[in-house]
MMTF fields as JSON, N, C-alpha, C and O atoms, coordinates in Angstrom:
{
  "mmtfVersion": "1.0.0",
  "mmtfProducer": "UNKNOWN",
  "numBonds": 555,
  "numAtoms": 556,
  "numGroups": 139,
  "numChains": 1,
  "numModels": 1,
  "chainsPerModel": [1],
  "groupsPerChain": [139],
  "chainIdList": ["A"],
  "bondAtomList": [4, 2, 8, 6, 12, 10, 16, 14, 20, 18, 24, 22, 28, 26, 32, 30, 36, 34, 40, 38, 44, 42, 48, 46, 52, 50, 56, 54, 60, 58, 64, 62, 68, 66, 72, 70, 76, 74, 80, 78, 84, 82, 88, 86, 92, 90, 96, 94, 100, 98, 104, 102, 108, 106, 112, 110, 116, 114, 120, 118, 124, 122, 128, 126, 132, 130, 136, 134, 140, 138, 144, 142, 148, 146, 152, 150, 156, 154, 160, 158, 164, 162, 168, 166, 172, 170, 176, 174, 180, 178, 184, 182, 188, 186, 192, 190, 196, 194, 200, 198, 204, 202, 208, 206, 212, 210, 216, 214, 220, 218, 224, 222, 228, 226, 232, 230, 236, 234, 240, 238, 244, 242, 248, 246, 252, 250, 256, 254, 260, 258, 264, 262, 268, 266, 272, 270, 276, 274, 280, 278, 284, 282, 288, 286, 292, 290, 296, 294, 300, 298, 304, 302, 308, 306, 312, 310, 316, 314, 320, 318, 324, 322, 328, 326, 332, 330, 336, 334, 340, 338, 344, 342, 348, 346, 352, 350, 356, 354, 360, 358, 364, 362, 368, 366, 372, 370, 376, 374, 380, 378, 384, 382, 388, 386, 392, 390, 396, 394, 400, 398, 404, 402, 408, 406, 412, 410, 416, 414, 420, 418, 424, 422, 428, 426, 432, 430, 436, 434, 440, 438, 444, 442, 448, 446, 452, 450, 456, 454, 460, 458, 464, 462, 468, 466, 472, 470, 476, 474, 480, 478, 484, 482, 488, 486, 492, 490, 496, 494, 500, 498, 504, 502, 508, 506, 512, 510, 516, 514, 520, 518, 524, 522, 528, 526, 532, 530, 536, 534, 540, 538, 544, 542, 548, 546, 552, 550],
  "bondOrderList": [1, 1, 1, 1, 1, 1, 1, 1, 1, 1, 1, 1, 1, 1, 1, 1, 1, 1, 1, 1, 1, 1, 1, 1, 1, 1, 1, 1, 1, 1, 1, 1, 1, 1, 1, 1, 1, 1, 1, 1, 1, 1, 1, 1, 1, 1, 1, 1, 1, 1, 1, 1, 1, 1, 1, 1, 1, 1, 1, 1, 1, 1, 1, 1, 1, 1, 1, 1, 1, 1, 1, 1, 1, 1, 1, 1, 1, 1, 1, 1, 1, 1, 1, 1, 1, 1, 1, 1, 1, 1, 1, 1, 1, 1, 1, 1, 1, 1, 1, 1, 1, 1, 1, 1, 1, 1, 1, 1, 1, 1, 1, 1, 1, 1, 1, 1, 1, 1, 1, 1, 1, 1, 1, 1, 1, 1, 1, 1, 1, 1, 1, 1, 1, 1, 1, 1, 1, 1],
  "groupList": [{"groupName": "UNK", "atomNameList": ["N", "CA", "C", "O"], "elementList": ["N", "C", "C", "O"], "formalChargeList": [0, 0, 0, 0], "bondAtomList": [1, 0, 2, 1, 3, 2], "bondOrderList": [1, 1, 2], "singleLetterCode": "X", "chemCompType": "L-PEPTIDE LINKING"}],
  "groupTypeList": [0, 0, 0, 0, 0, 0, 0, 0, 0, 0, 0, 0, 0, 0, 0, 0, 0, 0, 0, 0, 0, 0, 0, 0, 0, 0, 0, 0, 0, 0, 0, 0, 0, 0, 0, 0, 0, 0, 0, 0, 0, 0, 0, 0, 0, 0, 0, 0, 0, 0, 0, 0, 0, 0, 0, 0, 0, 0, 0, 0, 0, 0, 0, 0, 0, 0, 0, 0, 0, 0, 0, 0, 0, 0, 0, 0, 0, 0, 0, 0, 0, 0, 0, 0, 0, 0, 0, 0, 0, 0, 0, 0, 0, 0, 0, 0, 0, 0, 0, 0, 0, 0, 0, 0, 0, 0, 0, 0, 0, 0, 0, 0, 0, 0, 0, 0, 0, 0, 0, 0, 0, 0, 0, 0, 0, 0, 0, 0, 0, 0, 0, 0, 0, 0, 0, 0, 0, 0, 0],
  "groupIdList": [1, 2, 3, 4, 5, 6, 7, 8, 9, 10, 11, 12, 13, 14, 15, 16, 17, 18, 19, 20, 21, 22, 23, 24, 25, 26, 27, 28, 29, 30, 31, 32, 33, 34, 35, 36, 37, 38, 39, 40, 41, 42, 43, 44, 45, 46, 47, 48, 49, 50, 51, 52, 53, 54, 55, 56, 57, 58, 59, 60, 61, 62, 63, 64, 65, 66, 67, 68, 69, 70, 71, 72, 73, 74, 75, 76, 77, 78, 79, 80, 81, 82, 83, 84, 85, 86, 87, 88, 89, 90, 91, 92, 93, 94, 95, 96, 97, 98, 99, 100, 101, 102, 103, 104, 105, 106, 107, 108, 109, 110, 111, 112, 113, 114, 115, 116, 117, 118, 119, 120, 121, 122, 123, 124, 125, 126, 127, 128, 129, 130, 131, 132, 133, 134, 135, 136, 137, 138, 139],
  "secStructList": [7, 7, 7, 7, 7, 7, 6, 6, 2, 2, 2, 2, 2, 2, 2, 2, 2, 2, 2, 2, 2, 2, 2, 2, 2, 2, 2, 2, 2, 2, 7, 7, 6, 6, 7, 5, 2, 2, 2, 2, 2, 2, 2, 2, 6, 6, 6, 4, 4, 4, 4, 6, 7, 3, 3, 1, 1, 6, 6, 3, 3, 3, 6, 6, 3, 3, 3, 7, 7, 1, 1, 3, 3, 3, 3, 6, 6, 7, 7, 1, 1, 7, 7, 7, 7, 1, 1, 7, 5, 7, 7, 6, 6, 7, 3, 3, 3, 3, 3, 3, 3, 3, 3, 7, 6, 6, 1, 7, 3, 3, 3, 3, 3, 3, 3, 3, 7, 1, 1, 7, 7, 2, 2, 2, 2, 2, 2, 2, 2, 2, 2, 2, 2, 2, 2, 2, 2, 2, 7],
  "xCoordList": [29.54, 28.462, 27.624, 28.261, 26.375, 25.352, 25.048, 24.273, 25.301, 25.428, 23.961, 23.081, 23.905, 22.105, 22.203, 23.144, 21.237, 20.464, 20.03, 19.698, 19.995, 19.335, 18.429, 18.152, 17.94, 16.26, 16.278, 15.269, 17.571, 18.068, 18.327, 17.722, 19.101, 19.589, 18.058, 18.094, 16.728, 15.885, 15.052, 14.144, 15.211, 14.273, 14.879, 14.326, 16.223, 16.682, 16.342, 15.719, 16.532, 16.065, 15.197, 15.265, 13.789, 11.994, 12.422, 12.034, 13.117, 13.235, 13.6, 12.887, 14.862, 14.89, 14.293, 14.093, 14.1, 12.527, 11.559, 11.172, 11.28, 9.551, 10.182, 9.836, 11.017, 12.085, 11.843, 11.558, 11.981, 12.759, 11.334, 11.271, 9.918, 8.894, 8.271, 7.698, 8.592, 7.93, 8.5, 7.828, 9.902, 10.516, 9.646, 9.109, 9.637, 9.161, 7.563, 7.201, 6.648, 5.084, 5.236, 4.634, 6.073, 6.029, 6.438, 5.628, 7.626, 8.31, 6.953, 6.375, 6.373, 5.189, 3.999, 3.404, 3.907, 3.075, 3.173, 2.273, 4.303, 4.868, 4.892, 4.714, 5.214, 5.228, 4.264, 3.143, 4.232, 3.011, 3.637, 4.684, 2.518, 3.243, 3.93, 3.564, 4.658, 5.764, 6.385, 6.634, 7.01, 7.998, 9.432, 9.542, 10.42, 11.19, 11.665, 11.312, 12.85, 13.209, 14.401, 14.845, 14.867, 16.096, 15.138, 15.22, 14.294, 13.086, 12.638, 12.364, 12.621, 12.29, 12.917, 12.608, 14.212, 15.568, 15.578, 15.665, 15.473, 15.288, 15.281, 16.165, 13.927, 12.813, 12.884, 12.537, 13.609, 13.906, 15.086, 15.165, 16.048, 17.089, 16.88, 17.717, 15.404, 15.103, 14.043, 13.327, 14.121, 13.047, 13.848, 13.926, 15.118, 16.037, 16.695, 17.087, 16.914, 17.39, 17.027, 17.762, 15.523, 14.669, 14.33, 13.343, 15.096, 14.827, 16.711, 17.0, 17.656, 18.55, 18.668, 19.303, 18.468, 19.038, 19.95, 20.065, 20.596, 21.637, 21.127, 20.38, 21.418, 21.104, 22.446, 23.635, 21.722, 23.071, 23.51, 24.391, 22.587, 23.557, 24.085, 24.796, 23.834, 24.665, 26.064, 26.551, 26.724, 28.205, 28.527, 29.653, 27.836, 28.431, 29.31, 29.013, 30.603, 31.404, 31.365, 30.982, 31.684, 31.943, 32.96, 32.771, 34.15, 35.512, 36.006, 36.823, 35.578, 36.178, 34.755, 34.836, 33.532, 32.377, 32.044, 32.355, 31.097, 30.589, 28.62, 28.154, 28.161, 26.68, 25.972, 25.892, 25.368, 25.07, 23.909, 23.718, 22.973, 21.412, 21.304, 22.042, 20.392, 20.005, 19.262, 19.268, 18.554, 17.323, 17.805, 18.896, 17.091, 17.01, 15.794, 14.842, 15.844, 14.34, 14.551, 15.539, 13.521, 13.651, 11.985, 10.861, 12.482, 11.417, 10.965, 11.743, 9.71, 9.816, 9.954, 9.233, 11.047, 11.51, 13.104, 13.718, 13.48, 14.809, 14.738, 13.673, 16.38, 16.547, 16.704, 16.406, 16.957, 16.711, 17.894, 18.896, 17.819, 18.957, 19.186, 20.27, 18.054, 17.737, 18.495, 18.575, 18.938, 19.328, 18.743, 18.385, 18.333, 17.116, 18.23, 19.458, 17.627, 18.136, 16.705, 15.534, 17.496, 16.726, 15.582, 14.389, 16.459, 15.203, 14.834, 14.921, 14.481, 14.08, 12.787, 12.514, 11.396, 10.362, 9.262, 9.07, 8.816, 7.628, 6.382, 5.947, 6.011, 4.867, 3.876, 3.989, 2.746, 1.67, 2.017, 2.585, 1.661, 1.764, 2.972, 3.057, 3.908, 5.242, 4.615, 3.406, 5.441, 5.536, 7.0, 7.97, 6.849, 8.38, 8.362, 7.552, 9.588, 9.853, 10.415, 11.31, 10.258, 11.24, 11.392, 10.559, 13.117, 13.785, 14.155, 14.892, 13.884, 14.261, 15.233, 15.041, 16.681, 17.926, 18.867, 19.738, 18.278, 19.059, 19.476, 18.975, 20.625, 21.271, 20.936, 20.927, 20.749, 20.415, 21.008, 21.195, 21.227, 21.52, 22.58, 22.39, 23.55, 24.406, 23.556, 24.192, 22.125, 21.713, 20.065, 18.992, 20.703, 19.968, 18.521, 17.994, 17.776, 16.482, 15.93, 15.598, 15.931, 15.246, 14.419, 14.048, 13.533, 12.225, 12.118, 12.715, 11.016, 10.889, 9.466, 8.922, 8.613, 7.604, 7.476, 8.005, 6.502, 6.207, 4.936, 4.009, 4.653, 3.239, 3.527, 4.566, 2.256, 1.988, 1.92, 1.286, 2.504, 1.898, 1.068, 1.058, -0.003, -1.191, -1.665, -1.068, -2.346, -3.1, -2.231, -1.506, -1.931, -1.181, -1.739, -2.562, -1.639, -1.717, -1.909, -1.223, -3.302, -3.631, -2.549, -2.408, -1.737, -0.624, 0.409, 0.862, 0.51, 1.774, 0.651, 1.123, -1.097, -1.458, -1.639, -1.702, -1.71, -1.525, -0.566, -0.512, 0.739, 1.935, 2.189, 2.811, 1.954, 1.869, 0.862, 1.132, -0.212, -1.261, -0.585, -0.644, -0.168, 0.118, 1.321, 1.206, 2.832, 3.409, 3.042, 3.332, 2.389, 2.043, 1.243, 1.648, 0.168, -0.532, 0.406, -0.144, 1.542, 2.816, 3.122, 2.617, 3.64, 4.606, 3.84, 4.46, 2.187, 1.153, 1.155, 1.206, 1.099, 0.433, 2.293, 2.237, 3.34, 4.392, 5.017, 5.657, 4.318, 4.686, 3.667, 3.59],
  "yCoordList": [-16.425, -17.345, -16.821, -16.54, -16.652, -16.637, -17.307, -18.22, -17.281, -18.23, -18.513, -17.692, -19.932, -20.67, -20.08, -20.368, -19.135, -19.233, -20.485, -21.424, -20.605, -21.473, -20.935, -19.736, -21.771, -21.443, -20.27, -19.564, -19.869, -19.348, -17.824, -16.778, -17.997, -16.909, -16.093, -14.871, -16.902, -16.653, -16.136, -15.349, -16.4, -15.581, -13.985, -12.903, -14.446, -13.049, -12.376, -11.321, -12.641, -11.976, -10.92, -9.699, -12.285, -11.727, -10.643, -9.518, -10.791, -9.939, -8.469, -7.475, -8.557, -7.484, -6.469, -5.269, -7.146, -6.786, -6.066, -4.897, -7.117, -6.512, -5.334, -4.332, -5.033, -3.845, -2.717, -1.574, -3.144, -1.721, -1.196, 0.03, -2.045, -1.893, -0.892, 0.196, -1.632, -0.475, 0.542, 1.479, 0.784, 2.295, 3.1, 4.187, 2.28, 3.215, 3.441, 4.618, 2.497, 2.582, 4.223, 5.287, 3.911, 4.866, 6.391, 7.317, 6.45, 7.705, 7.911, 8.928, 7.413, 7.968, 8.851, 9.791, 7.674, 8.31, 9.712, 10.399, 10.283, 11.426, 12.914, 14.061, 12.312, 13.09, 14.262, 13.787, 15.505, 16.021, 18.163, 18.801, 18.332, 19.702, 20.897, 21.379, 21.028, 22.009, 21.297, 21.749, 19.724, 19.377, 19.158, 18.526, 19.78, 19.475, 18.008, 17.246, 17.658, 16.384, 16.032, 14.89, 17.038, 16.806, 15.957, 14.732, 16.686, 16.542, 14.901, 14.097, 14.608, 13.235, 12.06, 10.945, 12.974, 12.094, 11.268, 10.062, 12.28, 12.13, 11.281, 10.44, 11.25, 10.044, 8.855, 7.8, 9.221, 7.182, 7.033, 5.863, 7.769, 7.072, 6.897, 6.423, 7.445, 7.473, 6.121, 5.631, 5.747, 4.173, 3.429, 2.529, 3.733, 2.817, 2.251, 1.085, 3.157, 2.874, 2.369, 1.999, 2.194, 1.727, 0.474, -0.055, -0.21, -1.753, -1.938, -2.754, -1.489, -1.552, -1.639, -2.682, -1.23, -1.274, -0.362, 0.51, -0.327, 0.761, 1.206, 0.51, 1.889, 2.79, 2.184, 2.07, 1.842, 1.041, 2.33, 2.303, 3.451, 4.503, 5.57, 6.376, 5.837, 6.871, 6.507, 5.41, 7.662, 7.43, 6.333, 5.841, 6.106, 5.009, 5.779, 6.971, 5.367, 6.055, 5.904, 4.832, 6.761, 6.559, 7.947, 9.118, 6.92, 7.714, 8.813, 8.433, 9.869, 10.486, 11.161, 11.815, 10.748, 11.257, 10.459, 9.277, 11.059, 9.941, 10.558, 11.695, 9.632, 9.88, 10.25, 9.383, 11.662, 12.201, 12.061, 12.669, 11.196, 10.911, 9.48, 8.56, 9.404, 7.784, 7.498, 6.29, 8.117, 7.88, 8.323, 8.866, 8.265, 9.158, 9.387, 8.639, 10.81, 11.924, 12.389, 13.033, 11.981, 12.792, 13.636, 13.209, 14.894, 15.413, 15.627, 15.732, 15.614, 16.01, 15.31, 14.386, 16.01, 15.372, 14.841, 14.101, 15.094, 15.131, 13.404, 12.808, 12.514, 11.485, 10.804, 11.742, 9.894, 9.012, 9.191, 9.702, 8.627, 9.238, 10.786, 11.257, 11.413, 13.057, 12.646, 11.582, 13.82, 14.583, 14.827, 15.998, 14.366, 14.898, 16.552, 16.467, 17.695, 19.157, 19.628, 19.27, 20.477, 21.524, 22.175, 21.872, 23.429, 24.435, 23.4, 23.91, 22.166, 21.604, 21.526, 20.327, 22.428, 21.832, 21.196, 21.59, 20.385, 19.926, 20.857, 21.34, 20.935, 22.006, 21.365, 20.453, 22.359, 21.619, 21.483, 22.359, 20.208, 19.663, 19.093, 18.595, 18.97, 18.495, 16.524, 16.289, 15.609, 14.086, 14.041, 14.793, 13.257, 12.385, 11.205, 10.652, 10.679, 9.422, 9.111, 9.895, 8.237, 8.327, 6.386, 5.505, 6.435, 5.463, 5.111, 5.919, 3.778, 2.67, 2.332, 2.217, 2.043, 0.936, 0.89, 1.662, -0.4, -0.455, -1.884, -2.726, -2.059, -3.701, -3.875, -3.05, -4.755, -5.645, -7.157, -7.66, -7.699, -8.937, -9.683, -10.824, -8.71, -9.117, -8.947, -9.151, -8.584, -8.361, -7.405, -7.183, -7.113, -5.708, -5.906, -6.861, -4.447, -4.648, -3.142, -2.09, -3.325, -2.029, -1.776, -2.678, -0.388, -0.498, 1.116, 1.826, 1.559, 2.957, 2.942, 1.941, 4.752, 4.482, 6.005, 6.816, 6.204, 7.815, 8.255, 7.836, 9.14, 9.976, 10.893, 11.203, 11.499, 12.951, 13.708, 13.146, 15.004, 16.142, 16.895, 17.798, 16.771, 17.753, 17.461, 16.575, 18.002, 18.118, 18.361, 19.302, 17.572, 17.376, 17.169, 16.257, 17.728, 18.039, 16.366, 15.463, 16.203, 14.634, 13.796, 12.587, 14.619, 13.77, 12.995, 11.85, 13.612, 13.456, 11.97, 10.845, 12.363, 11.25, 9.81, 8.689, 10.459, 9.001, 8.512, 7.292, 9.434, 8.444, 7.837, 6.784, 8.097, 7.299, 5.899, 4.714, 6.494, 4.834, 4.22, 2.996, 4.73, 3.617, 3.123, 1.899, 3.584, 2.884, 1.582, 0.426, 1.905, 0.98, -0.197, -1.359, 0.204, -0.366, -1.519, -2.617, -1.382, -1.633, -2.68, -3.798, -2.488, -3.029, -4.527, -5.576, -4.346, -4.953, -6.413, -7.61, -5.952, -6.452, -7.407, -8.303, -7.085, -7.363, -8.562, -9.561, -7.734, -9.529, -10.437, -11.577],
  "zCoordList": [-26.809, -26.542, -25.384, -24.369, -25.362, -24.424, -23.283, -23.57, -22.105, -21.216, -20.782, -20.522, -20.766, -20.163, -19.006, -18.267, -18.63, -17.39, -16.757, -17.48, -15.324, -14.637, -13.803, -13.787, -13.095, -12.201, -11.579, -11.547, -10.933, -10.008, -10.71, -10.477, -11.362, -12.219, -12.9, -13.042, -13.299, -14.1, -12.987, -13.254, -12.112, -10.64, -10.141, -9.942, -10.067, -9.922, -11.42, -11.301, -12.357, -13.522, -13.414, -13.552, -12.934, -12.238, -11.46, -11.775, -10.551, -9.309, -9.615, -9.484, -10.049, -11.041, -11.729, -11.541, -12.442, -13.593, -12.745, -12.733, -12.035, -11.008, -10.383, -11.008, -9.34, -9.086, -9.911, -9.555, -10.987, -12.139, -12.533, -12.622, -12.844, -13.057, -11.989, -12.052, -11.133, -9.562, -9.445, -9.014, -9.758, -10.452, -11.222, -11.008, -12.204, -13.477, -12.97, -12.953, -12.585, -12.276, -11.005, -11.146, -10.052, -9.152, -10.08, -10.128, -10.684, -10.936, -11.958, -11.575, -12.911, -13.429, -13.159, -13.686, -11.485, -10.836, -10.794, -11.277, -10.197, -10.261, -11.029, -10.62, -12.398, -13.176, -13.328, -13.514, -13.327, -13.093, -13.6, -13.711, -13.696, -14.399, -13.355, -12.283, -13.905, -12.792, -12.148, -11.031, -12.494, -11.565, -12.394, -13.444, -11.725, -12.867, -12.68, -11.781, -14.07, -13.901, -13.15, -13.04, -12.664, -11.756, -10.69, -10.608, -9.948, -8.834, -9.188, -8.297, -10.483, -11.171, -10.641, -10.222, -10.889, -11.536, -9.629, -9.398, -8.682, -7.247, -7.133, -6.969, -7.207, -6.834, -7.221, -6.691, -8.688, -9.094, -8.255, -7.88, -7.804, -6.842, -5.263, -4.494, -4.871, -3.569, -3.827, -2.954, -4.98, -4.887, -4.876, -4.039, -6.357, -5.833, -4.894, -4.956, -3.761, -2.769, -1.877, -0.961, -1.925, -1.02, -1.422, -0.912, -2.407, -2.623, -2.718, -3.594, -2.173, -2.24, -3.602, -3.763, -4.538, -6.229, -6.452, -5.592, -7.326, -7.827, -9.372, -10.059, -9.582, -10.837, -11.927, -11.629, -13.339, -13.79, -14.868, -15.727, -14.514, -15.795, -14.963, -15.562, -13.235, -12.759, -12.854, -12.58, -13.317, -13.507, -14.735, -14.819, -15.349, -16.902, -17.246, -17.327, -17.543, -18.391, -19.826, -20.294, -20.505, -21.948, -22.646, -22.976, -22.611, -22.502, -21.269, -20.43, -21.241, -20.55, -19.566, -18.526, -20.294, -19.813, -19.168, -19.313, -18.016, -16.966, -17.007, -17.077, -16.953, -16.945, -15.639, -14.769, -15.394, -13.991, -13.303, -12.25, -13.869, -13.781, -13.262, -13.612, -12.468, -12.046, -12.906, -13.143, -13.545, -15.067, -15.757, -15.586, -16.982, -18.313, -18.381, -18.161, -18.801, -18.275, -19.923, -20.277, -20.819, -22.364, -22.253, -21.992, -22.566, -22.462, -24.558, -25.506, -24.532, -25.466, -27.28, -27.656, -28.221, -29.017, -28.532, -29.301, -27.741, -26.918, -27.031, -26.874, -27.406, -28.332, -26.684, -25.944, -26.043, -25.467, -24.71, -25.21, -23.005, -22.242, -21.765, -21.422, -21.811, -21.217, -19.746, -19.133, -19.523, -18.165, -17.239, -17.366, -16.162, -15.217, -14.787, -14.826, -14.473, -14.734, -13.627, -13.497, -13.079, -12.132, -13.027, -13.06, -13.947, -14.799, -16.081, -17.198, -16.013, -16.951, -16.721, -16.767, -16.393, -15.637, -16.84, -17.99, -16.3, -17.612, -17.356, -16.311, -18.49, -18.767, -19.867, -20.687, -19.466, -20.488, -21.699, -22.352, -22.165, -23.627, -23.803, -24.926, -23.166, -22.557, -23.182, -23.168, -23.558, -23.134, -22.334, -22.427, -21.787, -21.413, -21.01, -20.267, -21.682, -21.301, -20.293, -19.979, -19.605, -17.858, -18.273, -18.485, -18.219, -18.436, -17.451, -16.886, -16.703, -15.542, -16.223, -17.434, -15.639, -15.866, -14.423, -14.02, -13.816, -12.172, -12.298, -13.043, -11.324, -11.203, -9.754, -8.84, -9.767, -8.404, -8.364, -9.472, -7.581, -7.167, -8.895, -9.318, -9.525, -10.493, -11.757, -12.791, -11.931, -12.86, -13.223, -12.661, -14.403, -14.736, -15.03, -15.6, -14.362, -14.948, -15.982, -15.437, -17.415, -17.632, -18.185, -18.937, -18.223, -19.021, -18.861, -18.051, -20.052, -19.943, -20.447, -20.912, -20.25, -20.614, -20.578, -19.819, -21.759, -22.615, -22.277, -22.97, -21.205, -20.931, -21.584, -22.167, -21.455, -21.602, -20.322, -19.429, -20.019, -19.615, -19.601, -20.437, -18.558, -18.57, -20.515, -21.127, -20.963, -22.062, -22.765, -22.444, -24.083, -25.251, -26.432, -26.342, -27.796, -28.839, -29.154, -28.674, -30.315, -30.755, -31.416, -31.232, -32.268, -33.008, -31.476, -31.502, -30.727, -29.3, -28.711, -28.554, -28.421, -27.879, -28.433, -27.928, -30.024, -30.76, -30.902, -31.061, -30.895, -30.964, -29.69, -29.828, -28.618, -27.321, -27.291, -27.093, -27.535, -27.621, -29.11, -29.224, -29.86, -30.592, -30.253, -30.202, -29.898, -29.633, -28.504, -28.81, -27.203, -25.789, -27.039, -27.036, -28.008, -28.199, -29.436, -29.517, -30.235, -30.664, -29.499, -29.605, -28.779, -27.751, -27.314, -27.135, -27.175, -26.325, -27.738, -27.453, -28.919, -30.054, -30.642, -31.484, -30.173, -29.876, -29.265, -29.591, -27.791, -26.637, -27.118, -26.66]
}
């Protein structure tokens, strides 16, 4: 069973949320050609930290594996949950997705979002405006 939120619970929710958003809006900012995503991966844990948040996929286990990224950095066609990596650098025509997932105050906030790199091939920019434009036509 799903437990009712109350007022309280639905603010920290907000709080959360707005948090994980200012992650992802900032680490975007970022993104830029020749940086790799390790360098990425940084920066979402040097924001995190600066709103006291924790990263809810560094160290996730799953069995015997533990997850080594404060984000998920997918460059590319690369399936969701990428590695932020030193010689991973983005380069022109490059997209990536840079995935927010942090806990704060007992509960999670996440969200992700797909640029492009420097100048990208029309099929890569339409599948970007159409998904945002998907998502918009959605809520």
């Amino acid at each position: 069973m799903i437990p009712i939120k109350n007022e309280k619970d639905i603010e920290k929710m907000r709080t959360v949320c707005r948090i994980a958003a200012t992650v992802l809006n900032e680490m975007v900012k970022k993104v830029a050609l020749g940086i790799s995503t390790y360098d990425l991966d940084q920066i979402g844990k040097g924001l995190m930290d600066s709103f006291n948040a924790k990263s809810a996929c560094y160290q996730y286990r799953s069995g015997k594996k533990r997850f080594p990224s404060y984000t998920c950095l997918s460059v590319n066609d690369e399936v969701v949950h990428g590695i932020g990596r030193k010689d991973r650098i983005l380069q022109p025509g490059d997209s990536i997705t840079v995935d927010v997932s942090l806990s704060y105050d007992g509960f999670i906030g996440d969200n992700a979002r797909t640029v492009a790199v420097g100048p990208c091939n029309a099929d890569v920019l339409h599948l970007i405006k159409s998904t945002e434009q998907s998502l918009h036509e959605g809520i």
